[in-house]
Short mmCIF file of C-alpha atoms and ligand atoms in Angstrom, two decimals:
data_model
loop_
_atom_site.label_atom_id
_atom_site.label_comp_id
_atom_site.label_asym_id
_atom_site.label_seq_id
_atom_site.Cartn_x
_atom_site.Cartn_y
_atom_site.Cartn_z
CA MET A 39 12.33 101.50 47.46
CA SER A 40 12.19 105.11 46.46
CA GLU A 41 9.96 105.96 43.56
CA LYS A 42 11.41 106.66 40.19
CA LEU A 43 11.00 110.35 39.40
CA ILE A 44 10.57 111.63 35.86
CA ARG A 45 13.66 113.60 34.80
CA VAL A 46 13.27 116.30 32.18
CA LEU A 47 15.90 118.39 30.45
CA VAL A 48 14.46 121.81 29.61
CA ALA A 49 16.68 123.25 26.92
CA LYS A 50 16.88 126.44 24.89
CA PRO A 51 18.50 125.82 21.53
CA GLY A 52 19.04 128.60 19.04
CA LEU A 53 20.04 132.18 19.41
CA ASP A 54 17.06 133.91 20.97
CA GLY A 55 17.72 135.14 24.48
CA HIS A 56 14.28 134.70 26.02
CA ASP A 57 13.89 131.95 28.54
CA ARG A 58 10.71 133.08 30.23
CA GLY A 59 8.67 130.35 28.54
CA ALA A 60 11.25 127.72 29.39
CA LYS A 61 11.23 128.81 33.03
CA VAL A 62 7.43 128.70 33.25
CA ILE A 63 7.46 125.13 31.94
CA ALA A 64 10.33 124.22 34.27
CA ARG A 65 8.37 125.40 37.29
CA ALA A 66 5.18 123.66 36.19
CA LEU A 67 7.03 120.37 35.78
CA ARG A 68 8.72 120.76 39.15
CA ASP A 69 5.36 121.45 40.76
CA ALA A 70 4.10 118.25 39.16
CA GLY A 71 6.85 116.38 41.04
CA MET A 72 9.40 116.06 38.24
CA GLU A 73 13.13 116.69 38.35
CA VAL A 74 13.91 119.41 35.88
CA ILE A 75 17.41 120.03 34.64
CA TYR A 76 17.70 123.48 33.17
CA SER A 77 20.76 123.98 31.01
CA GLY A 78 20.59 127.63 30.01
CA LEU A 79 20.36 129.69 26.85
CA ARG A 80 21.80 129.24 23.37
CA GLN A 81 22.59 125.55 23.53
CA THR A 82 23.70 123.73 20.41
CA PRO A 83 22.00 120.40 19.60
CA GLU A 84 25.29 118.69 20.52
CA GLN A 85 25.33 120.34 23.93
CA ILE A 86 21.69 119.46 24.56
CA VAL A 87 22.28 115.82 23.69
CA ALA A 88 25.42 115.63 25.82
CA ALA A 89 23.47 117.01 28.79
CA ALA A 90 20.52 114.67 28.15
CA VAL A 91 22.83 111.63 28.09
CA GLN A 92 24.83 112.62 31.18
CA GLU A 93 21.68 113.41 33.12
CA ASP A 94 19.89 110.23 31.98
CA VAL A 95 16.67 112.14 31.38
CA ASP A 96 13.39 110.62 30.27
CA VAL A 97 12.31 113.74 28.40
CA VAL A 98 13.95 116.57 26.47
CA ALA A 99 11.69 119.63 26.24
CA MET A 100 12.96 122.37 23.96
CA SER A 101 11.63 125.83 23.51
CA LEU A 102 12.47 128.11 20.64
CA LEU A 103 11.25 131.47 19.40
CA SER A 104 13.75 132.13 16.66
CA GLY A 105 12.23 130.03 13.89
CA ALA A 106 15.06 127.55 13.42
CA HIS A 107 12.96 124.68 14.82
CA ASN A 108 12.81 122.72 11.56
CA HIS A 109 16.56 122.40 11.70
CA LEU A 110 17.35 122.28 15.43
CA PHE A 111 14.60 120.01 16.83
CA PRO A 112 15.14 117.11 14.40
CA LYS A 113 18.90 117.44 14.84
CA VAL A 114 18.52 116.83 18.59
CA ALA A 115 16.31 113.80 17.97
CA LYS A 116 18.78 112.42 15.44
CA LEU A 117 21.82 112.88 17.71
CA LEU A 118 19.97 111.26 20.62
CA ALA A 119 19.21 108.25 18.44
CA GLU A 120 22.87 108.04 17.46
CA GLU A 121 23.75 107.89 21.16
CA GLY A 122 21.32 105.00 21.57
CA ALA A 123 18.99 107.26 23.55
CA ASP A 124 16.04 107.06 21.18
CA ASP A 125 13.75 106.07 24.05
CA VAL A 126 13.92 109.67 25.28
CA LEU A 127 10.71 111.60 24.68
CA VAL A 128 11.57 114.71 22.65
CA MET A 129 9.16 117.63 22.72
CA GLY A 130 9.23 121.09 21.21
CA GLY A 131 7.51 124.32 22.06
CA GLY A 132 7.47 127.94 20.98
CA VAL A 133 6.30 129.93 18.01
CA ILE A 134 5.81 127.10 15.50
CA PRO A 135 3.43 127.33 12.53
CA ASP A 136 0.89 124.50 12.34
CA SER A 137 2.16 123.67 8.88
CA ASP A 138 5.58 122.68 10.30
CA ILE A 139 4.20 120.26 12.88
CA PRO A 140 3.79 117.19 10.61
CA PHE A 141 7.39 117.55 9.45
CA LEU A 142 8.63 117.74 13.04
CA LYS A 143 6.60 114.70 14.07
CA GLU A 144 8.03 112.71 11.20
CA ASN A 145 11.48 113.64 12.42
CA GLY A 146 11.52 112.38 15.97
CA ILE A 147 9.59 115.10 17.80
CA ALA A 148 6.88 113.35 19.79
CA GLU A 149 4.74 116.41 20.38
CA VAL A 150 4.74 120.14 19.69
CA PHE A 151 3.23 122.73 22.01
CA THR A 152 2.46 126.20 20.74
CA PRO A 153 2.21 129.33 22.93
CA GLY A 154 -0.86 129.45 25.11
CA THR A 155 -0.93 125.69 25.75
CA PRO A 156 -1.90 125.28 29.42
CA THR A 157 1.08 123.91 31.34
CA GLY A 158 -1.16 121.19 32.77
CA GLU A 159 -1.52 119.79 29.28
CA VAL A 160 2.26 119.48 28.94
CA VAL A 161 2.46 117.79 32.35
CA ASN A 162 -0.22 115.28 31.39
CA TYR A 163 1.35 114.60 28.04
CA ILE A 164 4.65 113.73 29.72
CA LYS A 165 3.04 111.56 32.39
CA ASN A 166 1.11 109.60 29.76
CA ASN A 167 3.88 109.17 27.24
CA VAL A 168 7.12 108.77 29.13
CA ARG A 169 8.78 105.38 28.51
CA MET B 295 27.18 93.30 34.40
CA GLU B 296 27.25 94.59 30.85
CA LEU B 297 26.36 98.11 31.96
CA VAL B 298 29.34 98.14 34.31
CA GLN B 299 31.71 97.01 31.56
CA LYS B 300 30.48 99.79 29.30
CA ALA B 301 30.74 102.37 32.06
CA LEU B 302 34.29 101.33 32.88
CA LYS B 303 35.18 101.89 29.22
CA GLY B 304 33.97 105.46 29.63
CA ASN B 305 30.51 105.22 28.02
CA ARG B 306 28.64 108.19 29.51
CA ARG B 307 25.22 106.76 28.91
CA ALA B 308 26.17 103.66 30.89
CA ILE B 309 27.64 105.77 33.70
CA ALA B 310 24.47 107.88 33.75
CA ARG B 311 22.26 104.78 33.85
CA LEU B 312 24.21 103.29 36.75
CA ILE B 313 23.81 106.49 38.75
CA SER B 314 20.06 106.43 38.06
CA LEU B 315 19.85 102.83 39.26
CA ALA B 316 21.59 103.86 42.47
CA GLU B 317 19.37 106.91 42.91
CA ASN B 318 16.24 104.85 42.47
CA GLU B 319 17.59 102.16 44.82
CA GLU B 320 17.14 99.43 42.23
CA LYS B 321 18.49 95.99 43.07
CA GLU B 322 20.91 96.03 40.11
CA ALA B 323 22.68 98.98 41.69
CA VAL B 324 24.02 96.75 44.45
CA THR B 325 25.21 94.19 41.91
CA ALA B 326 27.00 96.94 40.01
CA LEU B 327 28.55 98.46 43.13
CA ARG B 328 29.86 95.05 44.20
CA GLU B 329 31.60 94.75 40.88
CA MET B 330 32.97 98.28 40.96
CA PHE B 331 34.08 98.54 44.59
CA PRO B 332 37.55 97.00 44.06
CA LEU B 333 38.30 99.72 41.51
CA THR B 334 37.49 102.62 43.83
CA GLY B 335 39.82 104.73 45.93
CA LYS B 336 41.82 106.55 43.29
CA ALA B 337 39.74 109.69 42.78
CA HIS B 338 40.21 112.79 44.88
CA ILE B 339 36.82 113.96 46.10
CA VAL B 340 36.29 117.69 46.49
CA GLY B 341 33.22 119.07 48.26
CA ILE B 342 32.20 122.63 47.51
CA THR B 343 29.59 124.24 49.71
CA GLY B 344 28.26 127.68 50.59
CA PRO B 345 25.11 129.80 50.39
CA PRO B 346 22.94 129.92 47.24
CA GLY B 347 24.29 132.40 44.70
CA SER B 348 27.77 132.57 46.21
CA GLY B 349 29.27 131.33 42.95
CA LYS B 350 29.82 127.62 43.66
CA SER B 351 28.83 126.47 40.17
CA THR B 352 30.79 129.24 38.47
CA MET B 353 33.79 128.34 40.64
CA THR B 354 33.43 124.62 39.89
CA ASP B 355 33.33 125.36 36.16
CA LYS B 356 36.58 127.33 36.38
CA LEU B 357 38.35 124.87 38.69
CA VAL B 358 37.45 122.02 36.38
CA LYS B 359 38.75 123.89 33.34
CA GLU B 360 42.06 124.42 35.13
CA LEU B 361 42.27 120.73 36.04
CA ARG B 362 41.47 119.80 32.43
CA LYS B 363 44.45 121.89 31.30
CA ARG B 364 46.49 119.66 33.58
CA GLY B 365 45.10 116.57 31.88
CA LYS B 366 42.84 115.39 34.69
CA LYS B 367 39.47 113.72 34.12
CA VAL B 368 36.79 115.33 36.25
CA ALA B 369 33.22 114.50 37.28
CA ILE B 370 30.80 116.91 38.93
CA LEU B 371 27.80 116.04 41.09
CA ALA B 372 25.67 119.15 41.50
CA VAL B 373 23.12 118.73 44.29
CA ASP B 374 20.11 121.03 44.71
CA PRO B 375 17.22 120.83 47.14
CA ALA B 376 13.95 119.17 46.19
CA SER B 377 10.64 120.91 46.81
CA PRO B 378 9.36 119.61 50.15
CA PHE B 379 5.81 119.77 48.79
CA THR B 380 5.99 117.93 45.48
CA GLY B 381 9.36 116.18 45.56
CA GLY B 382 10.13 117.88 42.24
CA ALA B 383 13.15 120.10 41.72
CA ILE B 384 14.72 122.56 39.34
CA LEU B 385 18.38 121.74 38.96
CA GLY B 386 20.10 124.69 37.34
CA ASP B 387 23.79 124.27 38.01
CA ARG B 388 24.60 123.20 34.44
CA VAL B 389 23.80 126.72 33.26
CA ARG B 390 27.18 127.84 34.59
CA MET B 391 29.00 124.86 33.15
CA SER B 392 27.72 124.60 29.61
CA ASP B 393 31.20 124.89 28.06
CA LEU B 394 32.06 121.62 29.76
CA ASN B 395 29.16 119.72 28.15
CA LEU B 396 31.12 118.58 25.15
CA ASP B 397 34.40 117.85 26.90
CA GLU B 398 34.95 114.08 26.77
CA GLY B 399 36.99 114.23 29.98
CA VAL B 400 34.14 115.71 32.02
CA TYR B 401 30.91 114.20 33.32
CA ILE B 402 28.28 116.38 35.01
CA ARG B 403 25.27 115.05 36.87
CA SER B 404 22.57 117.05 38.67
CA LEU B 405 21.02 115.40 41.72
CA SER B 406 18.14 116.49 43.90
CA THR B 407 17.87 115.89 47.61
CA ARG B 408 14.65 113.92 46.96
CA GLY B 409 13.62 114.80 50.49
CA LYS B 410 14.15 111.33 51.92
CA LEU B 411 15.92 110.68 55.17
CA GLY B 412 19.46 109.72 54.33
CA GLY B 413 18.37 109.16 50.73
CA LEU B 414 20.54 111.84 49.30
CA SER B 415 23.71 110.97 51.06
CA LYS B 416 23.28 107.37 50.01
CA ALA B 417 22.67 108.18 46.34
CA THR B 418 25.54 110.65 46.31
CA HIS B 419 27.84 108.12 47.98
CA TYR B 420 26.99 105.57 45.33
CA ALA B 421 27.43 108.06 42.50
CA VAL B 422 30.87 108.94 43.86
CA LYS B 423 31.85 105.25 43.94
CA ILE B 424 30.63 104.70 40.40
CA LEU B 425 32.55 107.72 39.08
CA ASP B 426 35.65 106.80 41.06
CA ALA B 427 35.66 103.30 39.58
CA CYS B 428 35.19 104.77 36.11
CA GLY B 429 38.54 106.50 36.42
CA PHE B 430 37.76 110.16 37.07
CA ASP B 431 40.75 111.76 38.80
CA TYR B 432 38.67 114.38 40.59
CA ILE B 433 35.03 114.28 41.67
CA PHE B 434 33.42 117.56 42.70
CA ILE B 435 30.27 117.60 44.83
CA GLU B 436 28.44 120.93 44.92
CA THR B 437 25.84 121.40 47.65
CA VAL B 438 24.10 124.34 49.25
CA GLY B 439 25.45 124.59 52.76
CA VAL B 440 22.31 124.61 54.85
CA GLY B 441 21.03 121.47 56.51
CA GLN B 442 22.46 118.45 58.22
CA SER B 443 22.03 116.27 55.15
CA GLU B 444 24.26 118.60 53.16
CA VAL B 445 26.90 118.41 55.86
CA ASP B 446 26.62 114.63 55.66
CA ILE B 447 27.08 114.58 51.90
CA ILE B 448 30.01 116.83 52.04
CA LYS B 449 31.63 114.46 54.51
CA THR B 450 32.01 112.12 51.55
CA ALA B 451 34.68 114.53 50.32
CA ASP B 452 38.43 114.40 50.95
CA SER B 453 38.86 118.17 50.60
CA ILE B 454 36.09 120.57 51.51
CA LEU B 455 35.91 124.05 50.03
CA VAL B 456 33.65 126.54 51.82
CA VAL B 457 32.61 129.47 49.64
CA THR B 458 31.36 132.75 51.03
CA VAL B 459 30.87 136.24 49.62
CA PRO B 460 30.85 139.81 50.95
CA GLY B 461 27.55 141.42 51.80
CA LEU B 462 25.63 138.47 53.20
CA GLY B 463 24.26 140.71 55.91
CA ASP B 464 25.65 139.09 58.95
CA ASP B 465 28.50 137.92 56.77
CA ILE B 466 30.13 134.95 58.35
CA GLN B 467 27.25 134.29 60.73
CA ALA B 468 25.42 133.21 57.63
CA ILE B 469 27.74 130.26 57.27
CA LYS B 470 26.74 127.63 59.70
CA ALA B 471 29.29 127.03 62.39
CA GLY B 472 29.29 123.36 61.51
CA ILE B 473 30.40 124.11 58.00
CA LEU B 474 33.21 126.31 59.27
CA GLU B 475 34.45 123.36 61.27
CA ILE B 476 34.52 120.96 58.35
CA GLY B 477 36.10 123.36 55.83
CA ASP B 478 39.64 122.65 54.63
CA ILE B 479 39.94 125.61 52.27
CA PHE B 480 37.96 128.85 52.57
CA ILE B 481 37.11 130.97 49.58
CA VAL B 482 35.85 134.53 49.63
CA ASN B 483 34.33 134.80 46.16
CA LYS B 484 33.01 137.96 44.50
CA ALA B 485 36.11 139.75 45.73
CA ASP B 486 35.29 142.37 43.10
CA ARG B 487 32.71 143.60 45.59
CA ASP B 488 33.22 145.82 48.63
CA GLY B 489 33.88 144.14 51.91
CA ALA B 490 35.86 141.09 50.76
CA ASN B 491 38.82 142.02 52.95
CA ARG B 492 36.61 142.30 55.97
CA VAL B 493 35.18 138.84 55.33
CA VAL B 494 38.72 137.45 55.17
CA ILE B 495 39.59 139.06 58.51
CA GLU B 496 36.42 137.75 60.14
CA LEU B 497 37.14 134.27 58.82
CA GLU B 498 40.69 134.44 60.12
CA MET B 499 39.40 135.35 63.56
CA MET B 500 36.78 132.60 63.65
CA LEU B 501 39.21 130.01 62.38
CA GLY B 502 41.78 131.21 64.90
CA LEU B 503 39.26 130.56 67.65
CA ASN B 504 38.55 127.10 66.31
CA ALA B 505 42.19 126.33 65.63
CA GLU B 506 42.96 122.75 66.37
CA LYS B 507 46.58 121.89 66.51
CA ASP B 508 46.79 120.17 63.18
CA GLU B 509 49.39 120.98 60.60
CA TRP B 510 46.97 122.03 57.89
CA ASP B 511 46.86 125.81 57.62
CA HIS B 512 43.23 126.23 56.45
CA PRO B 513 43.99 128.79 53.73
CA ILE B 514 41.57 131.63 53.04
CA LEU B 515 41.62 132.66 49.38
CA MET B 516 39.98 135.53 47.52
CA THR B 517 38.50 134.87 44.06
CA VAL B 518 36.43 136.43 41.33
CA ALA B 519 35.14 133.21 39.83
CA SER B 520 33.19 134.93 37.06
CA GLU B 521 36.45 136.49 35.82
CA ASN B 522 38.61 133.42 36.46
CA LYS B 523 40.64 135.31 39.07
CA GLY B 524 42.30 133.41 41.90
CA ILE B 525 41.33 130.05 40.42
CA ILE B 526 44.85 128.69 40.00
CA GLU B 527 45.51 129.43 43.68
CA VAL B 528 42.43 127.40 44.66
CA VAL B 529 43.54 124.48 42.47
CA GLU B 530 47.02 124.64 44.01
CA ALA B 531 45.49 124.65 47.50
CA VAL B 532 43.40 121.58 46.66
CA ILE B 533 46.48 119.77 45.37
CA ARG B 534 48.46 120.80 48.43
CA HIS B 535 45.66 119.51 50.67
CA LYS B 536 45.56 116.24 48.77
CA GLU B 537 49.31 115.83 49.29
CA TYR B 538 48.95 116.74 52.94
CA LEU B 539 46.27 114.07 53.43
CA ASP B 540 48.45 111.51 51.67
CA LYS B 541 51.62 112.33 53.52
CA THR B 542 50.10 112.35 57.00
CA GLY B 543 48.12 109.16 56.47
CA LEU B 544 44.92 111.13 57.11
CA LEU B 545 43.47 110.13 53.76
CA ALA B 546 43.68 106.44 54.56
CA GLU B 547 42.32 107.10 58.04
CA ARG B 548 39.34 109.15 56.84
CA ARG B 549 38.47 106.65 54.16
CA ARG B 550 38.56 103.83 56.66
CA GLU B 551 36.23 105.78 58.95
CA ARG B 552 33.92 106.43 56.04
CA LEU B 553 33.72 102.74 55.23
CA GLU B 554 32.87 102.02 58.85
CA THR B 555 30.10 104.60 58.82
CA GLU B 556 28.78 103.39 55.50
CA VAL B 557 28.50 99.79 56.61
CA LEU B 558 26.86 100.66 59.91
CA GLU B 559 24.37 102.97 58.20
CA LEU B 560 23.51 100.38 55.59
CA VAL B 561 22.98 97.75 58.25
CA VAL B 562 20.58 100.03 60.10
CA GLN B 563 18.75 100.97 56.89
CA ASN B 564 18.40 97.38 55.78
CA MET B 565 17.22 96.22 59.17
CA THR B 566 14.68 99.02 59.32
CA ARG B 567 13.38 98.04 55.93
CA TYR B 568 13.28 94.36 56.85
CA VAL B 569 11.42 95.02 60.09
CA ASN B 570 8.98 97.24 58.26
CA GLU B 571 8.27 94.68 55.61
CA LYS B 572 8.16 91.74 57.99
CA PHE B 573 6.09 93.16 60.84
CA VAL B 574 4.66 96.56 60.15
CA LYS B 575 3.08 96.06 56.75
CA ASP B 576 1.10 92.92 57.57
CA GLY B 577 -0.27 94.36 60.80
CA SER B 578 1.41 91.83 63.08
CA PHE B 579 3.36 94.65 64.69
CA GLN B 580 0.10 96.28 65.78
CA GLU B 581 -1.00 93.03 67.37
CA GLU B 582 2.24 92.94 69.32
CA VAL B 583 1.68 96.54 70.44
CA ASP B 584 -1.84 95.60 71.54
CA LYS B 585 -0.24 93.01 73.83
CA LEU B 586 2.00 95.70 75.26
CA VAL B 587 -0.99 97.91 75.93
CA ARG B 588 -2.71 95.03 77.73
CA LYS B 589 0.52 94.41 79.67
CA GLU B 590 0.69 90.88 78.31
CA ASN B 591 4.20 91.56 77.09
CA ASP B 592 6.86 94.22 77.66
CA PRO B 593 8.64 96.31 75.00
CA TYR B 594 12.07 94.87 75.84
CA THR B 595 11.07 91.29 75.30
CA LEU B 596 9.35 92.29 72.08
CA VAL B 597 12.52 94.04 70.84
CA GLN B 598 14.55 90.94 71.67
CA SER B 599 12.24 88.70 69.71
CA ILE B 600 12.11 91.04 66.71
CA LEU B 601 15.90 91.27 66.68
CA ALA B 602 16.28 87.53 67.04
CA ASP B 603 14.01 87.09 64.05
CA THR B 604 15.78 89.76 61.99
CA VAL B 605 19.31 88.48 62.38
CA LYS B 606 18.62 84.78 62.27
N1 GDP C 270 30.38 139.87 40.76
C1 GDP C 270 30.64 138.56 40.76
N2 GDP C 270 29.65 137.71 40.37
C2 GDP C 270 29.94 136.38 40.40
C3 GDP C 270 31.20 135.88 40.78
N3 GDP C 270 31.16 134.53 40.70
C4 GDP C 270 29.93 134.20 40.30
N4 GDP C 270 29.17 135.31 40.11
C5 GDP C 270 27.76 135.37 39.69
O1 GDP C 270 26.95 134.99 40.77
C6 GDP C 270 25.74 134.36 40.31
C7 GDP C 270 25.51 133.04 41.00
O2 GDP C 270 26.53 132.15 40.62
P1 GDP C 270 26.40 130.57 40.76
O3 GDP C 270 27.69 129.99 40.32
O4 GDP C 270 25.18 130.08 40.08
O5 GDP C 270 26.21 130.41 42.34
P2 GDP C 270 25.83 129.09 43.22
O6 GDP C 270 24.37 129.19 43.49
O7 GDP C 270 26.62 129.22 44.47
O8 GDP C 270 26.20 127.90 42.42
C8 GDP C 270 25.92 134.25 38.80
O9 GDP C 270 25.21 135.29 38.19
C9 GDP C 270 27.42 134.40 38.59
O10 GDP C 270 27.73 134.93 37.33
C10 GDP C 270 32.21 136.82 41.15
O11 GDP C 270 33.33 136.47 41.51
N5 GDP C 270 31.87 138.15 41.12
MG1 MG C 271 25.02 126.21 41.87
#
């Protein structure tokens, strides 16, 4: 029997064109033995959810610098739930003020990582919390 | 199986789950495949291979869009290598296909080679069967044309597209000879760059040398995938190849051969697993080897008795 690998969709919603952070995370997760599906820049919540469903991922990790996280992150969580994929672990990262974090957590985002979080912490969080 | 019923109705989540079961070699996968097998055999399977960065994903995106215009349902399996050190992988082919995400008539799945002997070809085989049963008209398999395992996967395909580009250094030498031999349609992509004509001429020469006396003409087509140039010609060539396979009976013949290979491979894999679990894990195999070392038994008698036990 081959082992089940953790599959993660690393997605960039919103309009900002920087994917350096997303790529750093993608590499860290790969180096931790995960399968990372990277879907590119400027994805709408609908596109992210369609990719997450088709790829049967365990985790959706989004990164966003543009400040629209209060709208985009919960939208992804909501659409996933509508697809019956509410067992997917949804995480957010990027420039997110501490004051927004409780709102995000109430709206389906399991954890929020702000810039400077060591990648090892993200890896451990996923390993400990994946369904 | 409920999951199978849902998948057959076109539920993507169910299709995705079934492919995961197959990838992870779960027992339910076999149950599902048994149920789905009678429905397979309608899809046309297109392999697309070539060096990294040659434009395979971009090309696939454009080919699929053209087939969608013609009302066909299409699935894509995009295969990338796993890291040999960690088993992890970054699968980035969707980046070039994000317009297709929301198209209800398209399903895209990224697979990694998972670094196991034969593991990839098996998972890919199963995924193809699942998608075929679910009614996709075309199934594309994208792989990087490097190792033997990729050649094996691509052999799952009915039509094989080999993509190359100008400026690969040694140009055609960079394509493995084996891949040249299995190609049905050759594509020189990035024809907006210098040297595309020369690549075509080199390909013509190499194919001329290899020419078997079959009736298929092995077309060589120039494309600029990123600008959607030459795409219709590639689609037409694929359709022409499909018709050729049908008309000559080659399709039926190849599929029969593939079934033979599949069964024989599965038998070997299952026997290997059985022998491992029965003898190797509990240490009894080592005891038998000790006897060989002491010349109390010989390897051939031991093989006979293991086989007799395995197939009883
Ligand atoms: N100049 C040029 N670039 C292309 C063409 N087709 C694809 N590309 C670019 O080549 C790069 C690699 O393409 P991709 O489809 O990911 O290649 P793959 O690794 O073979 O799947 C991307 O930046 C594409 O935009 C083409 O016909 N001409
Ligand atoms: Mg690709």
